[in-house]
Coordinates of C-alpha atoms and ligand atoms in Angstrom, one line a residue:
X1 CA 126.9 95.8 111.5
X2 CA 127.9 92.2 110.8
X3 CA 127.0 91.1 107.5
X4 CA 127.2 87.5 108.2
X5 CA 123.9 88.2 110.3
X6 CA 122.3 90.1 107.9
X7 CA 121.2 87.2 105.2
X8 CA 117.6 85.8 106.4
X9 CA 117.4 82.3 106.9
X10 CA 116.3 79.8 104.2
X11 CA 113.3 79.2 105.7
X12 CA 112.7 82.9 105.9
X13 CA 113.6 83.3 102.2
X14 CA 111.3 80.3 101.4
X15 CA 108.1 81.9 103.4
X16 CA 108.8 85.4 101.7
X17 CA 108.9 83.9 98.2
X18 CA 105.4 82.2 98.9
X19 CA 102.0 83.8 98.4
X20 CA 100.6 86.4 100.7
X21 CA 97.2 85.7 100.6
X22 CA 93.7 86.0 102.7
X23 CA 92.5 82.9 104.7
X24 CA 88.8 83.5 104.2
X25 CA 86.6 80.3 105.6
X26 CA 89.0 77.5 104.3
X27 CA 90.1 79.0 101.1
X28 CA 93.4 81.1 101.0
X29 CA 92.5 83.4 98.2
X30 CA 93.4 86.4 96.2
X31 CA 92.3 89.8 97.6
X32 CA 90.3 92.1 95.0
X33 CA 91.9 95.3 96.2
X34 CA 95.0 95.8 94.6
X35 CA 97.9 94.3 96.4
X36 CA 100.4 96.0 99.0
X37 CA 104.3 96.0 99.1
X38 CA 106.0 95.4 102.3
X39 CA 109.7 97.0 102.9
X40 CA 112.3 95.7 104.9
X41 CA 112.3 99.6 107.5
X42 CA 116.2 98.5 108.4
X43 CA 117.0 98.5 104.6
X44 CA 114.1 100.4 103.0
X45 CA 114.2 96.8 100.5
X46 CA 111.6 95.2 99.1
X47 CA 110.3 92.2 101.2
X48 CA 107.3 91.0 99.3
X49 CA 103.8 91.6 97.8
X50 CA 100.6 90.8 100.0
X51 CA 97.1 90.6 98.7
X52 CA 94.5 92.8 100.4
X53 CA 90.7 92.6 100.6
X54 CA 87.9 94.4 99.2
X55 CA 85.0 95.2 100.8
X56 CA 83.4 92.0 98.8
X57 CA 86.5 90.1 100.4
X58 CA 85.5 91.3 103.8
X59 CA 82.0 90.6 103.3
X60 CA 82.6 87.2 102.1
X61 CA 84.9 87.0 105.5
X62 CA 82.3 88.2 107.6
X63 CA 79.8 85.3 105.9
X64 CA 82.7 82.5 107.0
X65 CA 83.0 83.9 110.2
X66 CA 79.2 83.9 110.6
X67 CA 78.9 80.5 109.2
X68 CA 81.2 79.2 111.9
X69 CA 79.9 81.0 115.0
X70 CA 76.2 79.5 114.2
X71 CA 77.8 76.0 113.3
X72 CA 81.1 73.9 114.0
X73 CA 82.9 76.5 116.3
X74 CA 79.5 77.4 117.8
X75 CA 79.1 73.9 118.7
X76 CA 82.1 73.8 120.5
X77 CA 82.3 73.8 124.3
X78 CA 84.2 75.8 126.4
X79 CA 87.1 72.4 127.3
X80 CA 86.5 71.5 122.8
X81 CA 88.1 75.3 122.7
X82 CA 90.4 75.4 125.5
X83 CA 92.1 72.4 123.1
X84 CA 92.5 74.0 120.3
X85 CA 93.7 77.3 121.7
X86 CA 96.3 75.1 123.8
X87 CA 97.2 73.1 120.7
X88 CA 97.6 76.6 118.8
X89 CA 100.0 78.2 121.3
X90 CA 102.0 74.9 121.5
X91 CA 102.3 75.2 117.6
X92 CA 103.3 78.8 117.5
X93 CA 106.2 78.0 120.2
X94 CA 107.8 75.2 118.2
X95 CA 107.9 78.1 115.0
X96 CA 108.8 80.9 117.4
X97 CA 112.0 81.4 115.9
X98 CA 110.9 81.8 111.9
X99 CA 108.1 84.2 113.3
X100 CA 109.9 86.4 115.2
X101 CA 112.8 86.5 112.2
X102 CA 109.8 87.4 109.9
X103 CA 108.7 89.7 112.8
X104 CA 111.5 91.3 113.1
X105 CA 112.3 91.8 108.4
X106 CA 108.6 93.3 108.7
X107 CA 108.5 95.6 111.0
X108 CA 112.8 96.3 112.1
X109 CA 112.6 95.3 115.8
X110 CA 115.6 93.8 116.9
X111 CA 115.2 89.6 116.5
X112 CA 115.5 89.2 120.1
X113 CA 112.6 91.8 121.3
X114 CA 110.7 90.2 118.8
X115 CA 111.3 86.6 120.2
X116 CA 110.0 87.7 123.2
X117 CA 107.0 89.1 121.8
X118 CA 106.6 85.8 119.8
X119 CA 106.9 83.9 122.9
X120 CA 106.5 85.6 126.3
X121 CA 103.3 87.8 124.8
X122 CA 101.7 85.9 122.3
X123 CA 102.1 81.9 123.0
X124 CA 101.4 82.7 126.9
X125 CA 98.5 85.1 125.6
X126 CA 96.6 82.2 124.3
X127 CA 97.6 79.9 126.6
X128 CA 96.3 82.0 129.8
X129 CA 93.0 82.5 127.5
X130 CA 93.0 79.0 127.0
X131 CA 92.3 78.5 130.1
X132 CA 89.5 80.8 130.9
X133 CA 87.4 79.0 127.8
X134 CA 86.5 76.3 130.7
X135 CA 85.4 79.0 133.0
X136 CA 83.2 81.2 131.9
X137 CA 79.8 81.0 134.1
X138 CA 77.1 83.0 135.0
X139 CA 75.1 83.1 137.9
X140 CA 71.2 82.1 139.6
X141 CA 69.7 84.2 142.2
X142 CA 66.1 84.7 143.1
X143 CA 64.8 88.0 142.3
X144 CA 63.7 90.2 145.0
X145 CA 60.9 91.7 143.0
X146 CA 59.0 88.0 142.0
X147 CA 55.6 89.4 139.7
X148 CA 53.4 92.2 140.0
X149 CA 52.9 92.1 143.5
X150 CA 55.9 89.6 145.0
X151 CA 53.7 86.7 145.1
X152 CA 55.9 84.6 142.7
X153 CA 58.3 82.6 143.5
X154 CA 61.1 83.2 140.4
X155 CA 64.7 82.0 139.8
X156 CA 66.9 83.8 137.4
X157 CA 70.0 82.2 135.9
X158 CA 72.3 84.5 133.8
X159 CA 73.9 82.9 130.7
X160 CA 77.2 84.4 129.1
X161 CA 77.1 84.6 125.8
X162 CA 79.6 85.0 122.5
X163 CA 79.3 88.5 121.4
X164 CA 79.3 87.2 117.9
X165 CA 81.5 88.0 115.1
X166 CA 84.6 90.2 115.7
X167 CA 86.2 92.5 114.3
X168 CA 89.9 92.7 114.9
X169 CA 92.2 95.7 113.5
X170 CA 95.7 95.8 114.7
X171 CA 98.9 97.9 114.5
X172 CA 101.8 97.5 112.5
X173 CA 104.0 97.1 116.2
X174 CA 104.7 94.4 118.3
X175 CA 101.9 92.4 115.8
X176 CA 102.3 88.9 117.2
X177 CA 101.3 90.2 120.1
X178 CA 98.6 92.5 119.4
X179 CA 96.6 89.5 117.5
X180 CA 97.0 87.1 120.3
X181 CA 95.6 90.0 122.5
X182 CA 92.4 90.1 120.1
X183 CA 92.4 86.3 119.0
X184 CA 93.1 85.2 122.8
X185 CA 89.7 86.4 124.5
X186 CA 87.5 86.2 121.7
X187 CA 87.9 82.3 121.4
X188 CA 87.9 81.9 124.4
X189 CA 84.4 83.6 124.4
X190 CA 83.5 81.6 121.6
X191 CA 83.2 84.0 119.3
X192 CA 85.0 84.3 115.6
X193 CA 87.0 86.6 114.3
X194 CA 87.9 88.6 110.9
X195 CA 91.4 90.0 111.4
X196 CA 92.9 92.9 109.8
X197 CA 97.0 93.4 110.0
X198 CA 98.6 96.3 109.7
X199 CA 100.1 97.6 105.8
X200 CA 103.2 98.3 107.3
X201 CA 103.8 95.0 108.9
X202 CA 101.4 92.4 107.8
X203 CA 103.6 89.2 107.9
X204 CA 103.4 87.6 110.7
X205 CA 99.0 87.4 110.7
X206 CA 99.7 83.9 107.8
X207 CA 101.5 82.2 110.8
X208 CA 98.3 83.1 113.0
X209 CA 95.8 81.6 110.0
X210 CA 97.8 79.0 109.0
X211 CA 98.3 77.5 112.8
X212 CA 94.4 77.9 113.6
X213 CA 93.7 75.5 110.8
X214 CA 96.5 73.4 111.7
X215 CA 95.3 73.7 115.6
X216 CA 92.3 72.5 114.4
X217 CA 89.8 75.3 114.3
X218 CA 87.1 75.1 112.2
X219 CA 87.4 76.8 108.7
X220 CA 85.9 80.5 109.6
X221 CA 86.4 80.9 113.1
X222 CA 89.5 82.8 111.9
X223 CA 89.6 84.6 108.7
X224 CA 92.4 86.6 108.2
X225 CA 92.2 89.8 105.7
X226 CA 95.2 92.4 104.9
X227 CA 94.4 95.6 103.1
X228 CA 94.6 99.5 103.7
X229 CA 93.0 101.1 106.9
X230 CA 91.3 103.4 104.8
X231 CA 89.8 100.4 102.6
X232 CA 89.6 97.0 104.2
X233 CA 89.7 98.9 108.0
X234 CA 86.8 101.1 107.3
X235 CA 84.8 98.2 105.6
X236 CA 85.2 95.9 108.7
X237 CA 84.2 99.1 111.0
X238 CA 81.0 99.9 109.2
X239 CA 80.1 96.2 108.3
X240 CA 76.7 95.2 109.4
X241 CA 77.7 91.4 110.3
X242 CA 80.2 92.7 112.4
X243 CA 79.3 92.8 115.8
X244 CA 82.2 94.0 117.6
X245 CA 85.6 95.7 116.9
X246 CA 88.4 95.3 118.7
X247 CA 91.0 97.9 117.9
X248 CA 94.3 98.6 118.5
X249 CA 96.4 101.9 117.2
X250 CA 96.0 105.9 116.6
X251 CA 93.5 107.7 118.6
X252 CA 92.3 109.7 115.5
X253 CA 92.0 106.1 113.7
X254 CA 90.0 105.5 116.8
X255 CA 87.5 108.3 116.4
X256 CA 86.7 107.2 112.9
X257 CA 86.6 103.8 113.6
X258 CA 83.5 104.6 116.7
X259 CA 82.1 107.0 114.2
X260 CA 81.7 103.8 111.5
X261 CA 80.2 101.7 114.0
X262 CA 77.6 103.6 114.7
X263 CA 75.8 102.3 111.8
X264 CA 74.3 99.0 113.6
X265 CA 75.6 100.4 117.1
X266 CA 78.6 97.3 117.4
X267 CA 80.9 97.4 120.2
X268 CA 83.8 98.9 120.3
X269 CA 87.0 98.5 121.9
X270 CA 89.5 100.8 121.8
X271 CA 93.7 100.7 123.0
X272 CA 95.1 103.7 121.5
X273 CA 98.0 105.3 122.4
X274 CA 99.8 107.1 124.9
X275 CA 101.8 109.8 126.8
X276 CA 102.5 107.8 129.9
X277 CA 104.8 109.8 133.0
X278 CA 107.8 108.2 134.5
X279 CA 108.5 109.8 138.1
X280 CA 111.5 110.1 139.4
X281 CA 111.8 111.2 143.8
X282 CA 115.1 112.2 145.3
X283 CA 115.5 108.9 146.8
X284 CA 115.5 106.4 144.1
X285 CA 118.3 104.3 142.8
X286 CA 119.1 106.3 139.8
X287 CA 121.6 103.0 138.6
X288 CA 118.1 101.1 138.6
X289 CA 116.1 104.2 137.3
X290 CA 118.4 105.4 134.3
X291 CA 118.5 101.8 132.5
X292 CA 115.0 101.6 133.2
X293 CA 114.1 104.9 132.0
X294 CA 115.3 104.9 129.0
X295 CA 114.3 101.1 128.1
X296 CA 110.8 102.6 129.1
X297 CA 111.1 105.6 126.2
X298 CA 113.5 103.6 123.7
X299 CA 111.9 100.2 123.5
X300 CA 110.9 99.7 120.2
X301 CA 112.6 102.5 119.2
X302 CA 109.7 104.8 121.1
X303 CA 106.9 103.0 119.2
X304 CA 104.9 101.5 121.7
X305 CA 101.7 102.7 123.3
X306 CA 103.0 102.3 126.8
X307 CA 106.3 104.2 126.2
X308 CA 107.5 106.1 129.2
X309 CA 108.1 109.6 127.1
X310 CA 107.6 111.8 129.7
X311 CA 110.0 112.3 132.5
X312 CA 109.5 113.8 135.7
X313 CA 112.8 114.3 137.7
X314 CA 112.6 115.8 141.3
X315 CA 114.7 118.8 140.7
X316 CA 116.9 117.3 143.1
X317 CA 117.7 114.8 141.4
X318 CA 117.5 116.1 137.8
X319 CA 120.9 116.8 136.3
X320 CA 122.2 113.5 137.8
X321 CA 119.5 111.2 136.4
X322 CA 119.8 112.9 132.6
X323 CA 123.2 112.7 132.6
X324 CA 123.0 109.1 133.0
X325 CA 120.0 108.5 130.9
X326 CA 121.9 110.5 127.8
X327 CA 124.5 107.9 128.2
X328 CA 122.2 104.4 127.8
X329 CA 120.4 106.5 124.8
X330 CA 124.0 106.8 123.3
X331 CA 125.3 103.9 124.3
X332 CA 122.3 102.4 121.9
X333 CA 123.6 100.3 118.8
X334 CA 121.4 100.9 115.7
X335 CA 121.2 98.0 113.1
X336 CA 119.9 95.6 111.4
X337 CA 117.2 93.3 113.2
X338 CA 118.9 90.1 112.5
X339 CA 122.6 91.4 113.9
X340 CA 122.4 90.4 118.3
X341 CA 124.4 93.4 118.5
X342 CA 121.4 95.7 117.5
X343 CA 119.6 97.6 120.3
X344 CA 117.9 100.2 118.1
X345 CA 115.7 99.3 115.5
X346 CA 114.3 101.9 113.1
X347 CA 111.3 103.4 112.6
X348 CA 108.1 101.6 110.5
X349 CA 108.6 104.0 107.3
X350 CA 109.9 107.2 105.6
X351 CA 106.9 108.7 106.7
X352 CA 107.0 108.0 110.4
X353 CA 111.0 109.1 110.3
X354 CA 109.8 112.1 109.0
X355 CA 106.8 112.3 111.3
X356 CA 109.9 112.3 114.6
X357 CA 112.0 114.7 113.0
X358 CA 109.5 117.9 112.9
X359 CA 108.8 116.9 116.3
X360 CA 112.6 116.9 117.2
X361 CA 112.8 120.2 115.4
X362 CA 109.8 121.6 117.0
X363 CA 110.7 121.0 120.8
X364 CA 114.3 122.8 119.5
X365 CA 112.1 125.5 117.7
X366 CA 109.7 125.8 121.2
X367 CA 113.0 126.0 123.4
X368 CA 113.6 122.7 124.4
X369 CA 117.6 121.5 125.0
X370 CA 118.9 118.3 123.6
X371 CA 121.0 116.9 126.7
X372 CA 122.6 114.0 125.1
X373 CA 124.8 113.5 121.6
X374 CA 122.2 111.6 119.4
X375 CA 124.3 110.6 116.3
X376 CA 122.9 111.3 112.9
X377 CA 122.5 108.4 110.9
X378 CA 124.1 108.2 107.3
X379 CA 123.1 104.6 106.3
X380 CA 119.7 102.9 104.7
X381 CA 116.7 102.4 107.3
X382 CA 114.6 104.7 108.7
X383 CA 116.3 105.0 112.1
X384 CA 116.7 108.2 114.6
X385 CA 119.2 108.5 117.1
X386 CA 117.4 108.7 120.6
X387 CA 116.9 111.9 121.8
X388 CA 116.8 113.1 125.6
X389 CA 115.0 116.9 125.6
X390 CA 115.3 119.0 129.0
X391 CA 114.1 122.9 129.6
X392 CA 111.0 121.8 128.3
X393 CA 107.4 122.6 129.8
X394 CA 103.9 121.0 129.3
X395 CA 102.9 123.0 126.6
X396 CA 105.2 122.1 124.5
X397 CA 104.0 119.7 121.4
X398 CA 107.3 117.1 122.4
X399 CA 105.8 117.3 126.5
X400 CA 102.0 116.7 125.3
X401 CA 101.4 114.9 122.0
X402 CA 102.2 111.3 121.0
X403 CA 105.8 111.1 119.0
X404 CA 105.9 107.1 118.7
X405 CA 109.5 107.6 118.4
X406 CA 112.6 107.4 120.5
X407 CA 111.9 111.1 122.1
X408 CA 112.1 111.4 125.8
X409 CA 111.3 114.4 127.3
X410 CA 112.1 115.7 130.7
X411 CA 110.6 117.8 133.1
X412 CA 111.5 119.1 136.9
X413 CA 109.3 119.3 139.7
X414 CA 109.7 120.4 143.2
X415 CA 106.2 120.1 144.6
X416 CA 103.5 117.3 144.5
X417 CA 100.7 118.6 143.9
X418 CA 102.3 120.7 140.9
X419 CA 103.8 117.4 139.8
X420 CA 100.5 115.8 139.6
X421 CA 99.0 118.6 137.7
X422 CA 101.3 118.5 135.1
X423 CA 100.6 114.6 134.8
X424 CA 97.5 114.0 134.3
X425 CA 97.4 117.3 132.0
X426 CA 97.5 115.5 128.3
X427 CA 94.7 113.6 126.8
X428 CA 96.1 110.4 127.6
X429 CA 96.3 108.1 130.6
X430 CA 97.8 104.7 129.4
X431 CA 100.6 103.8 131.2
X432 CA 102.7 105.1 133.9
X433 CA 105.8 104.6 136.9
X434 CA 106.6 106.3 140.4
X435 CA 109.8 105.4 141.5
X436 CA 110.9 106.3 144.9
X437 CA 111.5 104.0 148.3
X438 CA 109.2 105.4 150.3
X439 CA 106.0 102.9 150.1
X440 CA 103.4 105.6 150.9
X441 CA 104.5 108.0 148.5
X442 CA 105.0 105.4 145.8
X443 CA 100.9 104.5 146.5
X444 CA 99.7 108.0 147.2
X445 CA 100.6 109.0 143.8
X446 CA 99.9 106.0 141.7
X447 CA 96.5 106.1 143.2
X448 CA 96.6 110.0 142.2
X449 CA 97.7 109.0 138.3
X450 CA 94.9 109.1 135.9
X451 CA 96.3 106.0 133.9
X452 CA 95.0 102.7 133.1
X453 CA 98.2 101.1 134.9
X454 CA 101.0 102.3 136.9
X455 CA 104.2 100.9 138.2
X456 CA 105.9 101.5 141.0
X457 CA 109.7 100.8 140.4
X458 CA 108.9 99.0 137.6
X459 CA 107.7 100.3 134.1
X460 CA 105.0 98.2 132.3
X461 CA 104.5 95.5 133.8
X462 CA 102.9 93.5 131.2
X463 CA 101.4 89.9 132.0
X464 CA 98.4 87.9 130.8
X465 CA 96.8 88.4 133.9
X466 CA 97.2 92.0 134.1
X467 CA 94.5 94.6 132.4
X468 CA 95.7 97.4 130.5
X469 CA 93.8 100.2 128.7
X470 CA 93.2 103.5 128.9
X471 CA 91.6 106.1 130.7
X472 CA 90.7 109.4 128.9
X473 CA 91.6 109.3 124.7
X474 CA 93.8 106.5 125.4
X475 CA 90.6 104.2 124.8
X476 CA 87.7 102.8 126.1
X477 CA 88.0 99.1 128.5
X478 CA 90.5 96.5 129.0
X479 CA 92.1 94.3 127.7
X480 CA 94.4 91.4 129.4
X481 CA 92.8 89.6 132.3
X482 CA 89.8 88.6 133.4
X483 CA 88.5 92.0 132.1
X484 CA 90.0 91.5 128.7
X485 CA 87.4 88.5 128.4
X486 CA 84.2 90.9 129.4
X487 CA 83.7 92.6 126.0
X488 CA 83.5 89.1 123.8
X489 CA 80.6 88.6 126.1
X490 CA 77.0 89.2 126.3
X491 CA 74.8 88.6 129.3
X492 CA 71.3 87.0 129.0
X493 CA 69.2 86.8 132.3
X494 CA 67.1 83.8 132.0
X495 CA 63.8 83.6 134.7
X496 CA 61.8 80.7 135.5
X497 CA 58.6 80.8 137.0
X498 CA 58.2 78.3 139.7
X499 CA 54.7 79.4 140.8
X500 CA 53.6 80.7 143.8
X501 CA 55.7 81.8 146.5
X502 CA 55.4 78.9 149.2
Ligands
NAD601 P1 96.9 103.5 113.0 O1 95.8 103.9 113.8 O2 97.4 104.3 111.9 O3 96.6 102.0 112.4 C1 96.2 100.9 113.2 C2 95.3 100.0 112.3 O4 94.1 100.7 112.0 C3 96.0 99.6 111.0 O5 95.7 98.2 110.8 C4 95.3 100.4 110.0 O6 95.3 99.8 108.7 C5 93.9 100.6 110.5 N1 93.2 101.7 110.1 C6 93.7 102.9 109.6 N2 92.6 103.7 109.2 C7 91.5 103.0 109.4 C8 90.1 103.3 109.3 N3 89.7 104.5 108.8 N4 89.2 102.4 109.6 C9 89.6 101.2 110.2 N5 90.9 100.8 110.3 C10 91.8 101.8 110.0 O7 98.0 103.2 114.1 P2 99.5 102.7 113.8 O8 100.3 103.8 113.3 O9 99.5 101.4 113.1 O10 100.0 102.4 115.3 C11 100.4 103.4 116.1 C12 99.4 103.8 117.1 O11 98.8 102.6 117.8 C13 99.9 104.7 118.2 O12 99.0 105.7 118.5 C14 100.0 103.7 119.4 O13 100.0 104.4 120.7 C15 98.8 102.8 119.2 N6 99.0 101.6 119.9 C16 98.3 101.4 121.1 C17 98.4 100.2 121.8 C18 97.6 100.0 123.0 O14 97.5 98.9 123.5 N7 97.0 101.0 123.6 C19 99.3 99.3 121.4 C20 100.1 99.5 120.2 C21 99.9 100.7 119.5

């Protein structure tokens, strides 16, 4: 490590000495729950304090919210919102570089990755939703069935609606992004939006709150709240003003969060996580696929949803392609997030270090082989050495539950059908790549994937324009896209009488 790089910048050290508060309406206030501390994960050091709501700070967030979705943001039209959204994205560019740093101290992704989350995810995020606020429409028809007996003549026009007050709840990973994925659609819909950040990395949401003002949004169409899952989470998921959640993280965190809605029946929308296949035929480059492969498991260190952590190598093919992969997971440089020379950050916390570790030690303890030379590592931050497993079968824990850390394992396969069986076995379908030459091959078993999105010589291909969700317990709907717009919607069918039928 170079320690040259390590020292935040001023402005860094100036935003972390600054209050951590909750933007509720136009007032940046003190929570009432009792306040969290955020760690450095590279140095295990204290960054700061942040103040966390209540359930009276989220009801008084909800009020804001609701105050602005029947007045000034209400009142907006779709071009009125467009500007604002444009004018926010334009605003989060120009401070790309102090988010991503404070990004990157929060939650230990190396500066770079989170630049491009800052930039290429978020700012484009709201800038493609931008541009659906001026283009949402419904439609007029004339209904077959006109009165009792058809003797009416009827036209029916269908308006699209803000679903109302949303709930957004995101994960500690790649957070930039994952608010612009909830704040994106729902202005655009018109809607307004309580947002929760994650405990373990909840920095980055003042950037979002402060810019929205500064955008111009009305105080209350964004409110932004930090607090425990358990306290401030659970709140928003049971509130009654809440209309809809939009949620983002665990699939057991999932379960409770539909459970807690049931209460007035809100929406839900879930992107949980993931177990997604990358398959490997005989006759794909393996000096495309082995850089590829492991950038699909290691990213983030293994902690994101659409993490490629299961490998399926033609048998053909096998012992060449892991022999290469083991040498990009080596060849990764752990560090410090602000050094350019780090690769591998570390894990969010103690607890999610020690989370990967008994899984490490249970695919040895079920017979799995570690194929490459991970490197122990001696120094502060919660970091693991990637790990490559081989000899392992689907019924082991590291082939079929969710790790969310740099664990790759792989698996042979000879036959197709066998193949297929053995991926679409867990109880996710998130993600997903075929990589072979042959066209028909690559379609016949993409189409045959039970994922939400699969690549074909490419892994995650992540765009504004392209949905991504889950099939199975890796959620419920969609978000990116056109689609991603659909569930800050309502419909209303509106039919006029126009008297007899002529
Ligand atoms: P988590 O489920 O523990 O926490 C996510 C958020 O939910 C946090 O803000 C947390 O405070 C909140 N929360 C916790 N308990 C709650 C409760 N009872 N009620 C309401 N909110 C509550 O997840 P995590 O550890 O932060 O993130 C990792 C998980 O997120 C992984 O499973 C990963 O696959 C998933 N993920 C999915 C996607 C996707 O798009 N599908 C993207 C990123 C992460």
């Amino acid at each position: 490590m170079k320690s040259d790089y390590l020292h935040p910048s001023e402005e860094a050290v100036r935003f972390l000495a600054a209050p951590h508060r909750l933007l509720i309406g136009a007032h940046w206030c003190e929570g009432r729950a009792a306040p969290i501390a955020v760690d450095n994960p590279c140095r295990e050091t204290p960054l700061c304090m942040v103040s966390a709501a209540s359930a009276e700070d989220v009801d008084d967030a909800v009020r804001a919210a609701r105050a602005a979705l029947d007045g000034s943001w209400g009142r907006m039209n779709g071009r009125e919102r467009a500007a604002v959204m444009v004018r926010f994205a334009d605003l989060l560019d120009s401070r790309a570089p102090l988010v991503a740093e404070i990004m990157a101290l929060d939650n230990g992704q190396p500066l770079a990755s989170c630049l491009m989350v800052v930039r290429l995810l978020a700012v484009e995020l709201m800038r493609y939703y931008a541009g659906w606020a001026t283009k949402i429409a419904g439609e007029s028809f004339s209904p077959s069935l006109g009165g009792a007996r058809g003797e009416l003549d009827i036209m029916t026009a269908t308006v699209r609606e803000p679903i109302g007050v949303v709930g957004a709840i995101v994960p500690w990973n790649a957070p930039a992004g994952m608010m612009a994925l909830k704040l994106g659609p729902a202005l655009a819909a018109g809607c307004t939006v309580v947002l929760k950040t994650a405990e373990l990395a909840p920095l980055t949401g003042q950037f979002f709150a402060e810019l929205m003002l500064e955008a111009g949004a009305p105080p209350g169409t964004f409110n932004l709240l930090h607090g425990l899952g358990e306290e401030t989470g659970a709140a928003m998921a049971a509130h009654p003003g809440i209309d809809k959640i939009s949620f983002t993280g665990s699939a057991p965190v999932g379960r409770r969060i539909v459970a807690a809605a049931m209460g007035n029946l809100k929406k839900v929308t879930l992107e949980l996580g993931g177990k997604s296949p990358v398959v490997v035929f005989p006759d794909a480059d393996l000096d495309v696929v082995a850089p590829a492969a492991a950038m699909a498991c290691f990213v983030a260190s293994g902690q994101a949803c659409m993490a490629g952590t299961r490998l399926f190598a033609h048998e053909s093919i096998h012992d060449a392609l892991v022999e290469r992969i083991g040498r990009a997971a080596d060849a990764m440089v752990p560090g410090d997030a602000l050094d350019p020379a780090t690769t591998l950050g570390p894990l969010i916390s103690v607890r999610q270090k020690a989370r990967v570790e008994g899984y490490i030690e249970s695919g040895l303890a079920e017979g799995a082989h570690i194929a490459n030379a991970p490197r122990p590592w001696t120094g502060p931050g919660h970091f693991v050495a990637p790990v490559v497993f081989t000899e392992a079968h689907m019924a082991m824990r590291i082939a079929h539950e969710e790790i969310f850390g740099p664990v790759l394992t792989v698996m042979r396969f000879s036959d197709e059908d066998d193949l297929l069986r053995a991926v679409n076995s867990t109880e996710f379908g998130l993600s997903g790549s075929v990589w072979t030459q042959d066209i028909q091959r690559a379609l016949r078993v993409a189409r045959r994937i039970d994922s939400g999105q699969v690549g074909i010589n490419i892994h995650a291909a992540v765009s504004p324009e392209t949905p991504f969700g889950g099939n199975r317990q890796s959620g419920w709907g969609r978000e990116f896209g056109r689609e991603g717009l659909d569930p800050y919607l309502k419909t209303k069918a509106i039919s006029i009488n126009l008297g007899p039928r002529p």
